[in-house]
Steps between C-alpha positions, in 0.01 A plus 500: 500500500497632854246767590639834612370853555649835413404855590582838348372856504283628217405866533553467875277195542632155588443249220538131588549231236496119517791344312568333262149569366557876537141525627419806709345442843213728593358582846153395383509143638622578850199709619298177499723398793621828651433859405796703609620753246290696249827626349640164395822319581796630696822369657759595760292550817230332708192676367190437292660514154757233595225295669299509178803388299587224749148360473505522118837324474398212727163467328656493154787267591315246715148538350353454848281775647503359853879469497537857375261628766684321780855596404503834316566716810808298599614492136461877477696554821793272414522520120304776326600766752865426412466534122656805335446662163805727489833526325587495132268207419216643714337159532476197731484128432352221714515135399257225589779323688553812710127515580501132600809550714348802673177315572697205641660732756156631604333164565598479867317824577206476261152431629177486307438874524689814389777631724454232767150619587235282658120522479325660794146417614445867591596642158348475150625190317729699267697637799789332684684557823873541436773415748723793590725509808438867583136567409173345392444515125211381285523455123236490230568200275365643172620860520802677647315627809624465856370573847763585761428508871718743696526480878492843668516573871123541550349402165533295184566661161352284224603601147376371165762566233591409145849435369390672180761512227763649729746375757307643795141427608223752445249535789141451387319519835576477869332468839618588847363255754516503878684205650185370667297519175439211261797540265413180310172660392686805367745280307205315348331830406812623320533168317139532384563863404791385281276236340244771421753725328437512126784646299379661176663393173798708395386827343168515689449736796 
């Protein structure tokens, strides 16, 4: 029988089940690859909850950690962000064939790193440079952290942010750097600052 996945709300939380086994997926496996959302799975936007679900779906369906790591951002953007859990049935359904078809449409753009990023010799190994037409962006491969470089008239604004579990990034730290200063050093410092962040387990303060 063909593998499929279904999602529904249970006391406000998104519950995801593999069919036909009716086995519930948990977020516990995905943090070994990426650690995005402490609040579990979500759908319908390009944030951390959907990223966590995208990674879990690919990992469960293909049983390949490297494949899940390489493709979950694109899968989130094109598939999980479009899922809805509304209406009378209040559930969604995704077949294995639909996952395969979606991944086939992504192959032309996929590289061996999340979101088209490439390793940089000036950044820690878990950071990537990401191609954007309008600004320089750097992405952490194992957590939903970004560094964005903004070009002002006389200075650079370098911002470390987290997508969090919302649709808009949350600033974590920033630096203002004169144009003649070493902006690459500041980018590297913020990447290392992100790597040093330790998020306490839920319930601890």
